[in-house]
CSV table of C-alpha atoms in Angstrom, one decimal:
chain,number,residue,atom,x,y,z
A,1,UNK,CA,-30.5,-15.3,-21.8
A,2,UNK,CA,-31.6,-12.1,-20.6
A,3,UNK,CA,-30.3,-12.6,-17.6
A,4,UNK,CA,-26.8,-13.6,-19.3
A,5,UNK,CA,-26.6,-10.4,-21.2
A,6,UNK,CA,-27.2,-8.2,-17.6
A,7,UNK,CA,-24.3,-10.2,-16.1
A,8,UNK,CA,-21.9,-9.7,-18.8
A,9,UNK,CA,-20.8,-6.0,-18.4
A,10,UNK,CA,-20.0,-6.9,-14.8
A,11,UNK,CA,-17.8,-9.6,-15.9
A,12,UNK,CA,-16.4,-7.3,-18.8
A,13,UNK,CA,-15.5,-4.3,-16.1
A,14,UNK,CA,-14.2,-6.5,-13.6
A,15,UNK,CA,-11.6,-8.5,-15.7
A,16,UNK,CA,-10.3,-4.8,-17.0
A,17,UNK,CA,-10.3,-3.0,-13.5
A,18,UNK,CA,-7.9,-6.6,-12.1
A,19,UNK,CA,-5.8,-6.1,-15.3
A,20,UNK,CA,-5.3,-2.5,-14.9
A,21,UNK,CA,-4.8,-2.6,-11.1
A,22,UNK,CA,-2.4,-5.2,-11.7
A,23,UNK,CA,-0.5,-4.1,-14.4
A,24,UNK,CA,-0.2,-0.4,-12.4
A,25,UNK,CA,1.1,-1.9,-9.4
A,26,UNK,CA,4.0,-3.5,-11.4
A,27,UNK,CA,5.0,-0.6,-13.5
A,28,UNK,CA,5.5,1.4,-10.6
A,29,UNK,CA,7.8,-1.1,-9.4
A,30,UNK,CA,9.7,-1.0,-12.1
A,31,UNK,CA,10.4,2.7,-11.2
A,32,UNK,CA,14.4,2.3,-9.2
A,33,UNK,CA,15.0,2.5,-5.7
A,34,UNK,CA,17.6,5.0,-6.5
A,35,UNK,CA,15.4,7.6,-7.3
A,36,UNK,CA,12.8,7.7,-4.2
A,37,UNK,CA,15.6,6.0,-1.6
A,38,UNK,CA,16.4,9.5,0.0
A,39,UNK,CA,12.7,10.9,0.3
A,40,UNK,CA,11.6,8.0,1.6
A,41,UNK,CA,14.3,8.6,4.6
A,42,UNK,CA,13.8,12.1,4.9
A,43,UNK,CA,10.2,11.3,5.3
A,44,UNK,CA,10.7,8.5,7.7
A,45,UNK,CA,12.3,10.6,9.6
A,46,UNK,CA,9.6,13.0,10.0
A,47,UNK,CA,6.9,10.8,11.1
A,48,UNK,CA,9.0,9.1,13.7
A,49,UNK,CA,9.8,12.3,14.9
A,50,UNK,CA,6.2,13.1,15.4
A,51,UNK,CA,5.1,9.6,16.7
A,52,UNK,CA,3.2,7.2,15.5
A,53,UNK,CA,0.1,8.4,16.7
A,54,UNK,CA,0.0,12.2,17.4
A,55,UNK,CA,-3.1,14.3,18.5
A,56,UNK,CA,-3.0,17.5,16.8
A,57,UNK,CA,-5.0,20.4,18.3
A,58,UNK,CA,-8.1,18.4,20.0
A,59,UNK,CA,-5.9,15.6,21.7
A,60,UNK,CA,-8.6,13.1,21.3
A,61,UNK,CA,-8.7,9.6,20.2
A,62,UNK,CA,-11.3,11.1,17.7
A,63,UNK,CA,-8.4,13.5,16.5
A,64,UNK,CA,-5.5,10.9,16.4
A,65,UNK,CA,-3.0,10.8,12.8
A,66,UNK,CA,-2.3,7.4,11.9
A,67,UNK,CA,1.3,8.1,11.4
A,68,UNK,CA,2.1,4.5,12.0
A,69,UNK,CA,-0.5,3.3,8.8
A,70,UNK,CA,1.5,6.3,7.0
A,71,UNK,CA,5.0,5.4,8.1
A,72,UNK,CA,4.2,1.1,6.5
A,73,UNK,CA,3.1,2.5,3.7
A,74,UNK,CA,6.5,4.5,2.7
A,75,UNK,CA,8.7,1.8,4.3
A,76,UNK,CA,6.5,-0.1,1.5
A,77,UNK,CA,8.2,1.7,-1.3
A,78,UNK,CA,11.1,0.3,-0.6
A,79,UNK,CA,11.1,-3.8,-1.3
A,80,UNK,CA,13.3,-5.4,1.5
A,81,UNK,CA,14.0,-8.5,-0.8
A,82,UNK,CA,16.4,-7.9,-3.3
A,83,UNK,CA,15.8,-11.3,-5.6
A,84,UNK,CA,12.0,-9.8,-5.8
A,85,UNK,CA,11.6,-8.9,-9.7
A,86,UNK,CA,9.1,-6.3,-10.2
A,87,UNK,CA,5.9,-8.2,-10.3
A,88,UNK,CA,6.9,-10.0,-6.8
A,89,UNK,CA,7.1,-6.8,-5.6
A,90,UNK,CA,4.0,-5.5,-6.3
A,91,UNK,CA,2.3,-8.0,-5.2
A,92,UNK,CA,4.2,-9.0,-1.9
A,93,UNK,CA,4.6,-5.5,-0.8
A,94,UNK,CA,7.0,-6.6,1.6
A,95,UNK,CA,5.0,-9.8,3.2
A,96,UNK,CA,2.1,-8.1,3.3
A,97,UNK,CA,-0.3,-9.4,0.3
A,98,UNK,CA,-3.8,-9.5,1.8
A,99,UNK,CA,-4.4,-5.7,0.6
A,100,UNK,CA,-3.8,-4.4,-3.1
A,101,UNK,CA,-1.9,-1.4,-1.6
A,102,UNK,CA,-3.0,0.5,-4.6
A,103,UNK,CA,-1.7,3.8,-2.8
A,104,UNK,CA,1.8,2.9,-4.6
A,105,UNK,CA,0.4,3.8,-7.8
A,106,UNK,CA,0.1,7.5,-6.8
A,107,UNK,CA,2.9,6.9,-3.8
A,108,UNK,CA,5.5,5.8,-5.9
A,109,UNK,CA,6.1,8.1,-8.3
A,110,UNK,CA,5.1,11.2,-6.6
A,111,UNK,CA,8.0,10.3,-3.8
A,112,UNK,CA,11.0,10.4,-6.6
A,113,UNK,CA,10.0,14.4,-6.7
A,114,UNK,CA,8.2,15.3,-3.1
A,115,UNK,CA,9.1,14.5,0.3
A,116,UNK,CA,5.8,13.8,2.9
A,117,UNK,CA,5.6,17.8,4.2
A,118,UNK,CA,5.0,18.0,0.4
A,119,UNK,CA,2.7,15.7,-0.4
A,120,UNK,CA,0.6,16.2,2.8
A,121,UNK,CA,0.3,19.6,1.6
A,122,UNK,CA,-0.7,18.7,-2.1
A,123,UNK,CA,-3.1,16.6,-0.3
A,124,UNK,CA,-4.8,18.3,1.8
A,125,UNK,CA,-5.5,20.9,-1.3
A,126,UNK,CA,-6.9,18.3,-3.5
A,127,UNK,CA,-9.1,16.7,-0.8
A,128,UNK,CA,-10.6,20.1,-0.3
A,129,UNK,CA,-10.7,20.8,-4.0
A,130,UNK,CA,-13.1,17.5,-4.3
A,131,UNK,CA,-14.8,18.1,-1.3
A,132,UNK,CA,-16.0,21.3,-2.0
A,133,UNK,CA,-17.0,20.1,-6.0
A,134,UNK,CA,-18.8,16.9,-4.4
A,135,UNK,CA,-20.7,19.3,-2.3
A,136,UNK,CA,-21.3,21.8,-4.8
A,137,UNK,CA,-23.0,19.1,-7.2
A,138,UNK,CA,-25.2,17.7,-4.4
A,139,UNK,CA,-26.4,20.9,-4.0
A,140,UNK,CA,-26.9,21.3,-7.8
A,141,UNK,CA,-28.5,18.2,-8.3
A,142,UNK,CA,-30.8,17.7,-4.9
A,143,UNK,CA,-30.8,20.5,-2.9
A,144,UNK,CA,-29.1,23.3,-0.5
A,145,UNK,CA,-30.0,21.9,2.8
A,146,UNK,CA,-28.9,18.2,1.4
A,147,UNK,CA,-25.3,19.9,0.1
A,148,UNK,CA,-24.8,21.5,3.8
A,149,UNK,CA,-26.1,18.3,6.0
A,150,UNK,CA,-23.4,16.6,3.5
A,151,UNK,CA,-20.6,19.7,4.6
A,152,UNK,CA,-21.2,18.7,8.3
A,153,UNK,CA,-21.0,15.1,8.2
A,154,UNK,CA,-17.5,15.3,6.5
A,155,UNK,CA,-16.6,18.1,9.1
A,156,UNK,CA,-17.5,16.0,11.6
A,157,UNK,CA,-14.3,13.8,11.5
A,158,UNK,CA,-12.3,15.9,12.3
A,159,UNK,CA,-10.8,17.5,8.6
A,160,UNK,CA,-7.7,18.7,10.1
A,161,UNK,CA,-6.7,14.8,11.1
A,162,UNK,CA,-8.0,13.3,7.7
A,163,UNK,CA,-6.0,15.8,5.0
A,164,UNK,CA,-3.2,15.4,6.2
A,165,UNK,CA,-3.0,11.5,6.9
A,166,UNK,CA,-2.6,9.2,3.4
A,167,UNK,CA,-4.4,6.2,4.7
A,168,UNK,CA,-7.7,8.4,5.6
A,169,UNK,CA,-7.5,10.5,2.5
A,170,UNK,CA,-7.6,7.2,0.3
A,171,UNK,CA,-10.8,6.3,0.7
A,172,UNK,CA,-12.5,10.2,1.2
A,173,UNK,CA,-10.9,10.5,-2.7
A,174,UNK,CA,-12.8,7.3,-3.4
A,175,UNK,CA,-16.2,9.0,-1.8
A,176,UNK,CA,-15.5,12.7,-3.5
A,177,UNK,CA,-14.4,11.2,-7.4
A,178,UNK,CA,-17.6,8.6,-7.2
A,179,UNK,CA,-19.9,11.4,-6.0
A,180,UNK,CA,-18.9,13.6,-8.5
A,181,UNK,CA,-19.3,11.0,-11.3
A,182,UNK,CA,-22.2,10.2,-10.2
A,183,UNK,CA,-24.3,13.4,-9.7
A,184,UNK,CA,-22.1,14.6,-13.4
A,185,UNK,CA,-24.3,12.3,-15.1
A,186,UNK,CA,-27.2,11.5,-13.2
A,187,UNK,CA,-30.5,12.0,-15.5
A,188,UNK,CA,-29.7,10.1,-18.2
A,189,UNK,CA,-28.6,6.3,-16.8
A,190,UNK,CA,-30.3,3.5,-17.0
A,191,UNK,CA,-30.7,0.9,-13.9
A,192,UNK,CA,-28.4,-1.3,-14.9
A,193,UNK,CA,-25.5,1.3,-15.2
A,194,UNK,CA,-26.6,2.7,-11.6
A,195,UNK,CA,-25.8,-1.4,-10.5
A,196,UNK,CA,-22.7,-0.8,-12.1
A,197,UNK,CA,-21.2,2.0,-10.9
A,198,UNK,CA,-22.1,0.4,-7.1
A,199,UNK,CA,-19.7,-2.9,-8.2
A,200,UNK,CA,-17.3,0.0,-9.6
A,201,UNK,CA,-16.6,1.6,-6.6
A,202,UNK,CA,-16.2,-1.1,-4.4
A,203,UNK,CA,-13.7,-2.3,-6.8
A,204,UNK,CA,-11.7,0.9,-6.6
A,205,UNK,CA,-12.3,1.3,-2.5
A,206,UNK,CA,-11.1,-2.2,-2.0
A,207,UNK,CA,-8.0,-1.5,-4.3
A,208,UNK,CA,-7.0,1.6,-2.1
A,209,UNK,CA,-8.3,0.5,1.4
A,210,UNK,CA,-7.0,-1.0,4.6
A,211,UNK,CA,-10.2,-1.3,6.0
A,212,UNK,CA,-10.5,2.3,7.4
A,213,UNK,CA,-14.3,2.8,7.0
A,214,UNK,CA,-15.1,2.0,3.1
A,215,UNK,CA,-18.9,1.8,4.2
A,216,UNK,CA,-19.2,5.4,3.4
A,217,UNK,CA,-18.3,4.9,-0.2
A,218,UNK,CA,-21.7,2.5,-0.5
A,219,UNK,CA,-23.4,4.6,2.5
A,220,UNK,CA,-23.1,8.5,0.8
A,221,UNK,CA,-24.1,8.0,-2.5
A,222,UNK,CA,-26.9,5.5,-2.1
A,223,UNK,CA,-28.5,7.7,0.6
A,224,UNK,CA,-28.3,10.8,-2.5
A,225,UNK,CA,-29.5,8.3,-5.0
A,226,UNK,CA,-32.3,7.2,-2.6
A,227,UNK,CA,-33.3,10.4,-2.4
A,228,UNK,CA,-33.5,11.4,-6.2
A,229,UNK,CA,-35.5,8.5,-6.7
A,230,UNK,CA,-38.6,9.7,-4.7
A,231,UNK,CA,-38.5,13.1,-6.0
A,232,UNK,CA,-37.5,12.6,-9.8
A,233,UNK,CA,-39.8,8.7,-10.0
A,234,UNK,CA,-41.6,8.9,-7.3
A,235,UNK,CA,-40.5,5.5,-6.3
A,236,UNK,CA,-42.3,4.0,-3.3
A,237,UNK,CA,-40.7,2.2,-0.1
A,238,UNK,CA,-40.9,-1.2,-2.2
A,239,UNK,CA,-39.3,0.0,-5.3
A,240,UNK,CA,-36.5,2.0,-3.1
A,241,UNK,CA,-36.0,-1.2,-0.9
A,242,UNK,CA,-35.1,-3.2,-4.2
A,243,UNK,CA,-32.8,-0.6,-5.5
A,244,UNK,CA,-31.1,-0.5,-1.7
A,245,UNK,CA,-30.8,-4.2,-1.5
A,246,UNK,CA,-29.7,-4.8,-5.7
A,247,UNK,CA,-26.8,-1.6,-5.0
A,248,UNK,CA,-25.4,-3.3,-1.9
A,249,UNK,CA,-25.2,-6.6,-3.4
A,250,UNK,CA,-23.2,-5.1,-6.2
A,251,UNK,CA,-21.0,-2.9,-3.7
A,252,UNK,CA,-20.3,-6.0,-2.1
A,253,UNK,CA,-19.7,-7.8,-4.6
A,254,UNK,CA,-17.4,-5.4,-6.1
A,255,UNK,CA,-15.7,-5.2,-2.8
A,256,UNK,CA,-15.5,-8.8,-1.9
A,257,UNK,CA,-14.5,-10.1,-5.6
A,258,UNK,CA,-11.4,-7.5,-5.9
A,259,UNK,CA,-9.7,-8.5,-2.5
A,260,UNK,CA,-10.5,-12.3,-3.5
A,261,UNK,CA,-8.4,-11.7,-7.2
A,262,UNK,CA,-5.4,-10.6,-4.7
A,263,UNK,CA,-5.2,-13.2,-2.5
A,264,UNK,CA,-5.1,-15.6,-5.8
A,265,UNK,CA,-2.6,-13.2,-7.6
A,266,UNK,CA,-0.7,-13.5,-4.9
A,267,UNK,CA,-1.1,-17.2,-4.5
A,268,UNK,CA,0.1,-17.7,-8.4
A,269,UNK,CA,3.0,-14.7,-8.0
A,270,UNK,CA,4.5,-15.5,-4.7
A,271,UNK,CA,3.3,-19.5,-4.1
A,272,UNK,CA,0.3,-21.5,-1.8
A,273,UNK,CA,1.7,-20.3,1.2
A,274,UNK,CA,0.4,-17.0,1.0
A,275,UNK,CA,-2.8,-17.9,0.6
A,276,UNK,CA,-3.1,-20.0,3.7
A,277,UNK,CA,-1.1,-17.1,5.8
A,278,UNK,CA,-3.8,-14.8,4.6
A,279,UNK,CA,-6.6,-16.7,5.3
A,280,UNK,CA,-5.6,-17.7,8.6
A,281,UNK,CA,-5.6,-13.6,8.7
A,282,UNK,CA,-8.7,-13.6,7.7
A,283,UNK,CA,-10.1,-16.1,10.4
A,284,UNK,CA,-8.6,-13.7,12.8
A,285,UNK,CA,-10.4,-10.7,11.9
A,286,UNK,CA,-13.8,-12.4,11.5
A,287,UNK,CA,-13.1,-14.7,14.7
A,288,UNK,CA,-10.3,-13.0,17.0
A,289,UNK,CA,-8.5,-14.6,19.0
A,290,UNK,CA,-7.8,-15.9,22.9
A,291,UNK,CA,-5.2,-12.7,23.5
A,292,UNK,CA,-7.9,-10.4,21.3
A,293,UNK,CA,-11.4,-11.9,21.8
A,294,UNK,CA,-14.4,-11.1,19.8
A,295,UNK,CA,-17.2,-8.4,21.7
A,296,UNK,CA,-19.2,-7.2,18.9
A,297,UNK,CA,-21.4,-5.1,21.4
A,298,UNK,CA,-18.3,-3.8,22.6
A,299,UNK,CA,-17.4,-2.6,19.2
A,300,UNK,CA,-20.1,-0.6,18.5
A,301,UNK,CA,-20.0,1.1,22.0
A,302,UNK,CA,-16.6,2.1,21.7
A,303,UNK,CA,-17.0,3.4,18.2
A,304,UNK,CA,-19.7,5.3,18.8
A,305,UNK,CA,-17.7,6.5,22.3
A,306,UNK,CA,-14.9,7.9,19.7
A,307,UNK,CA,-17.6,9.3,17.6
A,308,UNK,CA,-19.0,11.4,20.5
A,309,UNK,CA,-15.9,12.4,21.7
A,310,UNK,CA,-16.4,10.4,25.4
A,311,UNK,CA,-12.8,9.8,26.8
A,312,UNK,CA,-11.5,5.9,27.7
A,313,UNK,CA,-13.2,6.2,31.1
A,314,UNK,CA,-16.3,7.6,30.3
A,315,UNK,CA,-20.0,5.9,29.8
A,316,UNK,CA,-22.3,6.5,27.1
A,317,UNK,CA,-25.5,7.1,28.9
A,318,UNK,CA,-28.1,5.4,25.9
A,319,UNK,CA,-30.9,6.8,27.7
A,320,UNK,CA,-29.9,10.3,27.1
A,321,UNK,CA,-28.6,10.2,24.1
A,322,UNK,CA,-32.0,8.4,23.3
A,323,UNK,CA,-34.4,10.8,25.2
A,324,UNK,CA,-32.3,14.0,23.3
A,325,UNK,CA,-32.9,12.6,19.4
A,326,UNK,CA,-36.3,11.7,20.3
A,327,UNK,CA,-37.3,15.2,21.8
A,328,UNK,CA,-35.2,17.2,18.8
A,329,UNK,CA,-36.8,14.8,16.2
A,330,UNK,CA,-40.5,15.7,18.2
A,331,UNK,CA,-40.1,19.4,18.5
A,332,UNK,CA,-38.9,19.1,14.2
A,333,UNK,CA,-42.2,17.3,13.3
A,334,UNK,CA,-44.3,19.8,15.7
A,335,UNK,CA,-42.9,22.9,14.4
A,336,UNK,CA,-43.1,21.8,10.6
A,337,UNK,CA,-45.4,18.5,10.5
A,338,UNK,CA,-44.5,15.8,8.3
A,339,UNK,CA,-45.5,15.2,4.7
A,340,UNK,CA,-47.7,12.6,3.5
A,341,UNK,CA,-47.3,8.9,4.8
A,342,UNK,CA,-46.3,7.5,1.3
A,343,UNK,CA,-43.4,9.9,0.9
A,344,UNK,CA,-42.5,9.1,4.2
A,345,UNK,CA,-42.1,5.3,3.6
A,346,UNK,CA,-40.7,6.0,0.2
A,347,UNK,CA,-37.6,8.0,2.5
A,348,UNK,CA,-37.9,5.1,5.3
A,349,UNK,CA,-35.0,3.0,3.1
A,350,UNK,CA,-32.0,5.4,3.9
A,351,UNK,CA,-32.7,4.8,7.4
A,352,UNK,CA,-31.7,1.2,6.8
A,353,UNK,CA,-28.7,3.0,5.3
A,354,UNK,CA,-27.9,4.5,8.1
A,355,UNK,CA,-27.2,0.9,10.1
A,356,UNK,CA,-25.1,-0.3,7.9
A,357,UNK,CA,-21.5,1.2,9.7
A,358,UNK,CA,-23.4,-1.1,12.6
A,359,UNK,CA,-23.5,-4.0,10.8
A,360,UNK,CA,-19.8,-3.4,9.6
A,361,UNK,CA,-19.0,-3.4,12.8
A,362,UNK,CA,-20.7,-6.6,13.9
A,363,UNK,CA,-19.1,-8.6,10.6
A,364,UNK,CA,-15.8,-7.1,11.1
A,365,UNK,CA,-15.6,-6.6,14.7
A,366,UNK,CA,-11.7,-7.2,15.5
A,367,UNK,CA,-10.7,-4.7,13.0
A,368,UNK,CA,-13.3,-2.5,14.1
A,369,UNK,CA,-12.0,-2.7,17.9
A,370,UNK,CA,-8.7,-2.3,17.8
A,371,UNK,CA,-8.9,0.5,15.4
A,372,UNK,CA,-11.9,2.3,16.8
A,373,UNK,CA,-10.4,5.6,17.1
A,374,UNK,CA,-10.5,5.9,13.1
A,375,UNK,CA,-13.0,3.3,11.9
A,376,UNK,CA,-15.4,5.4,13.9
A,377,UNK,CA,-15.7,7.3,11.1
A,378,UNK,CA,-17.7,5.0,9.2
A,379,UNK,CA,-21.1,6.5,11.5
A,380,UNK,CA,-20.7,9.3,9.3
A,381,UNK,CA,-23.4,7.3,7.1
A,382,UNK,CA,-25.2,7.0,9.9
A,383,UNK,CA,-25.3,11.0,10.5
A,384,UNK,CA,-25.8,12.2,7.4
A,385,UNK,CA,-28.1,9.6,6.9
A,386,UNK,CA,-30.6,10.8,9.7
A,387,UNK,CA,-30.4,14.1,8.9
A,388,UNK,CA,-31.2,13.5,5.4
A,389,UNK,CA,-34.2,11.8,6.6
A,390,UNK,CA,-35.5,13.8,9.1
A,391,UNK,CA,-35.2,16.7,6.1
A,392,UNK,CA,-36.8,15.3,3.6
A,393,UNK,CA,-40.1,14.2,5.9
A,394,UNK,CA,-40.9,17.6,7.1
A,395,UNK,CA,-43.1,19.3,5.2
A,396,UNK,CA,-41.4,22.2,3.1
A,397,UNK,CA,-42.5,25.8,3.8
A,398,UNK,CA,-44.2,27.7,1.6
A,399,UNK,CA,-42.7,31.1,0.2
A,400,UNK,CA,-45.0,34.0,-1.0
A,401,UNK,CA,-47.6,30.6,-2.5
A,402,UNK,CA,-44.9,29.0,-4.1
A,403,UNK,CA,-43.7,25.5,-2.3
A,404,UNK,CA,-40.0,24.9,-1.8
A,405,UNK,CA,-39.4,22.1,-3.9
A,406,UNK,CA,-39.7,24.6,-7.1
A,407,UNK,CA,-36.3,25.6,-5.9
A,408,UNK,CA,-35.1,22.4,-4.9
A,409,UNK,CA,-35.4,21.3,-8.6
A,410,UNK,CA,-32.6,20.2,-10.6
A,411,UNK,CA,-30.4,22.5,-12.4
A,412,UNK,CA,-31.8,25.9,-9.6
């Protein structure tokens, strides 16, 4: 019965979040062509002038703008089937059902007034609006050095590339609004609501997302939350291994659940046929094919190639890289010595955290290597991950008797 009663605010949020993303994506196809027809050409017309994918200032894959993501998803706008009421529409989004395409909902509307030079500029101010509040809270609610490790991660794919290209923004708002709910409120929750706001915002990411690198919206904040827990409940490796594996479940499920309600919309809206074209879809991604065949190794090398900016011809050297961590992480504990074994096995779970863009790659490994030169950006988990780590083992100086973690606390 207990167990019942946990289950049922899950069930509760999920049947609203469906209805709601649902009912958005027909209203704003009830909005007419007439009134976004001549932006959407005008913007059309820009991006194909640019090329579908440009390299802006670095001219790396690293650097690329997905102009060709950003150019689908305005020729989206416009249904090309005429007999489609509004509700077809939303859901077909012009033969393309698998994803919820839940960018229309701000898209849409926000094209009958701005053209794309417009709304790139809009949102590129609100990403760095959120960005800098997210970071500003982390610092708040952990601490300074955890607010700037945070800072360079997100610098580290390449800003100028992700505000001004919609399909990267998407799921960076997704990271930035759950971050800042999260650390808003955090003191007062109980488990169960932490569980839920995990299932939450893998509802939302799957909603907006084409797959880019959603593993940061699980990655970022469970690393934070991690955190918290050792200092504010002094929770042990065990205790911080449970809450790792109970948040991904309910991330995942979150995830998982939301795409599965559009493939059956979409099966009761547009007929069977959809279903079977998406799954067969789905078999490719998970399998490949004989013209794209699966090399999961070969995924993970050339994503982390595009992460450390080597060029198509050049070899990652693992023994370097290797011998360079290991002799910066050596010369760290030397200089500062780490803190007491317990605390460091309570921290040892957000290195587990920091896999998990690997094992994105492994499950999805045909999306991930096609794509590489923007799904790379999922290792930013994996960065900010380490460095979180490696931060919060070393032993905290001491300043004039008093230790460090009197101004770490909450609130300084």
């Amino acid at each position: 019965m207990e167990r019942i009663k946990s289950v049922k605010p899950f069930v509760k949020i999920y049947a609203i979040l469906i209805a709601v993303f649902f009912l958005s994506m027909a209203l704003v196809y009830c909005i007419p062509v007439s009134w976004i027809q001549e932006n959407v050409d005008r913007s059309l017309e820009v991006m194909e002038t640019e090329g579908e994918r440009p390299m802006y200032a670095f001219y790396r894959h690293s650097a690329i703008v997905d102009n060709h993501t950003d150019m689908l998803m305005y020729e989206s706008l416009i249904q090309n089937r005429d007999y489609y009421n509004a509700v077809q529409a939303s859901v077909s989004i012009n033969q393309y059902p698998r994803y919820w395409h839940g960018y229309q909902v701000l898209l849409r509307p926000l094209t009958a007034v701005f053209q794309v030079q417009e709304l790139r500029y809009l949102g590129m101010l609100l990403f760095y609006l959120l960005f800098f509040w997210s970071a500003w809270l982390i610092a708040q609610k952990t601490r300074f050095a955890n607010a700037m490790i945070y800072v360079l991660t997100i610098a580290s794919g390449y800003l100028v590339a992700v505000s001004t290209c919609f399909q990267y923004l998407t799921t960076f708002y997704v990271l930035f609004l759950s971050l800042i709910v999260l650390l808003s409120r955090y003191g007062g929750k109980k488990p169960a609501d932490v569980m839920l706001f995990f299932f939450v915002v893998g509802m939302v990411e799957n909603f907006f997302d084409f797959l880019t690198y959603p593993i940061i919206t699980l990655g970022i904040p469970m690393i934070l939350l991690l955190w918290l827990r050792v200092r504010d409940e002094q929770a042990g490796a065990k205790e911080n291994l449970c809450f790792l594996f109970r948040g991904s479940v309910c991330w995942g499920l979150g995830y998982a659940l939301t795409w599965i309600a559009k493939w059956l919309i979409a099966t009761v809206v547009l007929g069977v046929r959809y279903f079977w074209r998406t799954m067969s879809v789905v078999q490719y991604r998970l399998q490949g094919n004989e013209e794209e065949p699966l090399d999961r190794l070969g995924t993970i090398r050339r994503n982390l190639k595009a992460w450390m900016n080597v060029q198509d011809g050049g070899i990652i050297t693992w023994s370097k890289v290797v011998i360079v961590v290991f002799l910066i992480a050596v010369v760290l504990v030397l200089w500062k010595k780490l803190k007491d074994q317990r605390t460091v096995r309570a921290y040892f779970p957000i290195l587990l955290v920091a896999l998990y863009p690997y094992i994105w790659y492994l499950v999805m490994s045909n999306h991930s290597q096609i794509h590489y030169w923007y799904t790379y950006r999922a290792q930013l988990v994996t960065l900010f991950g380490g460095l979180v780590f490696l931060c919060a083992i070393l032993r905290e100086k001491k300043n004039d008797g008093i230790s460090q973690d009197v101004f770490d606390a909450p609130g300084r």
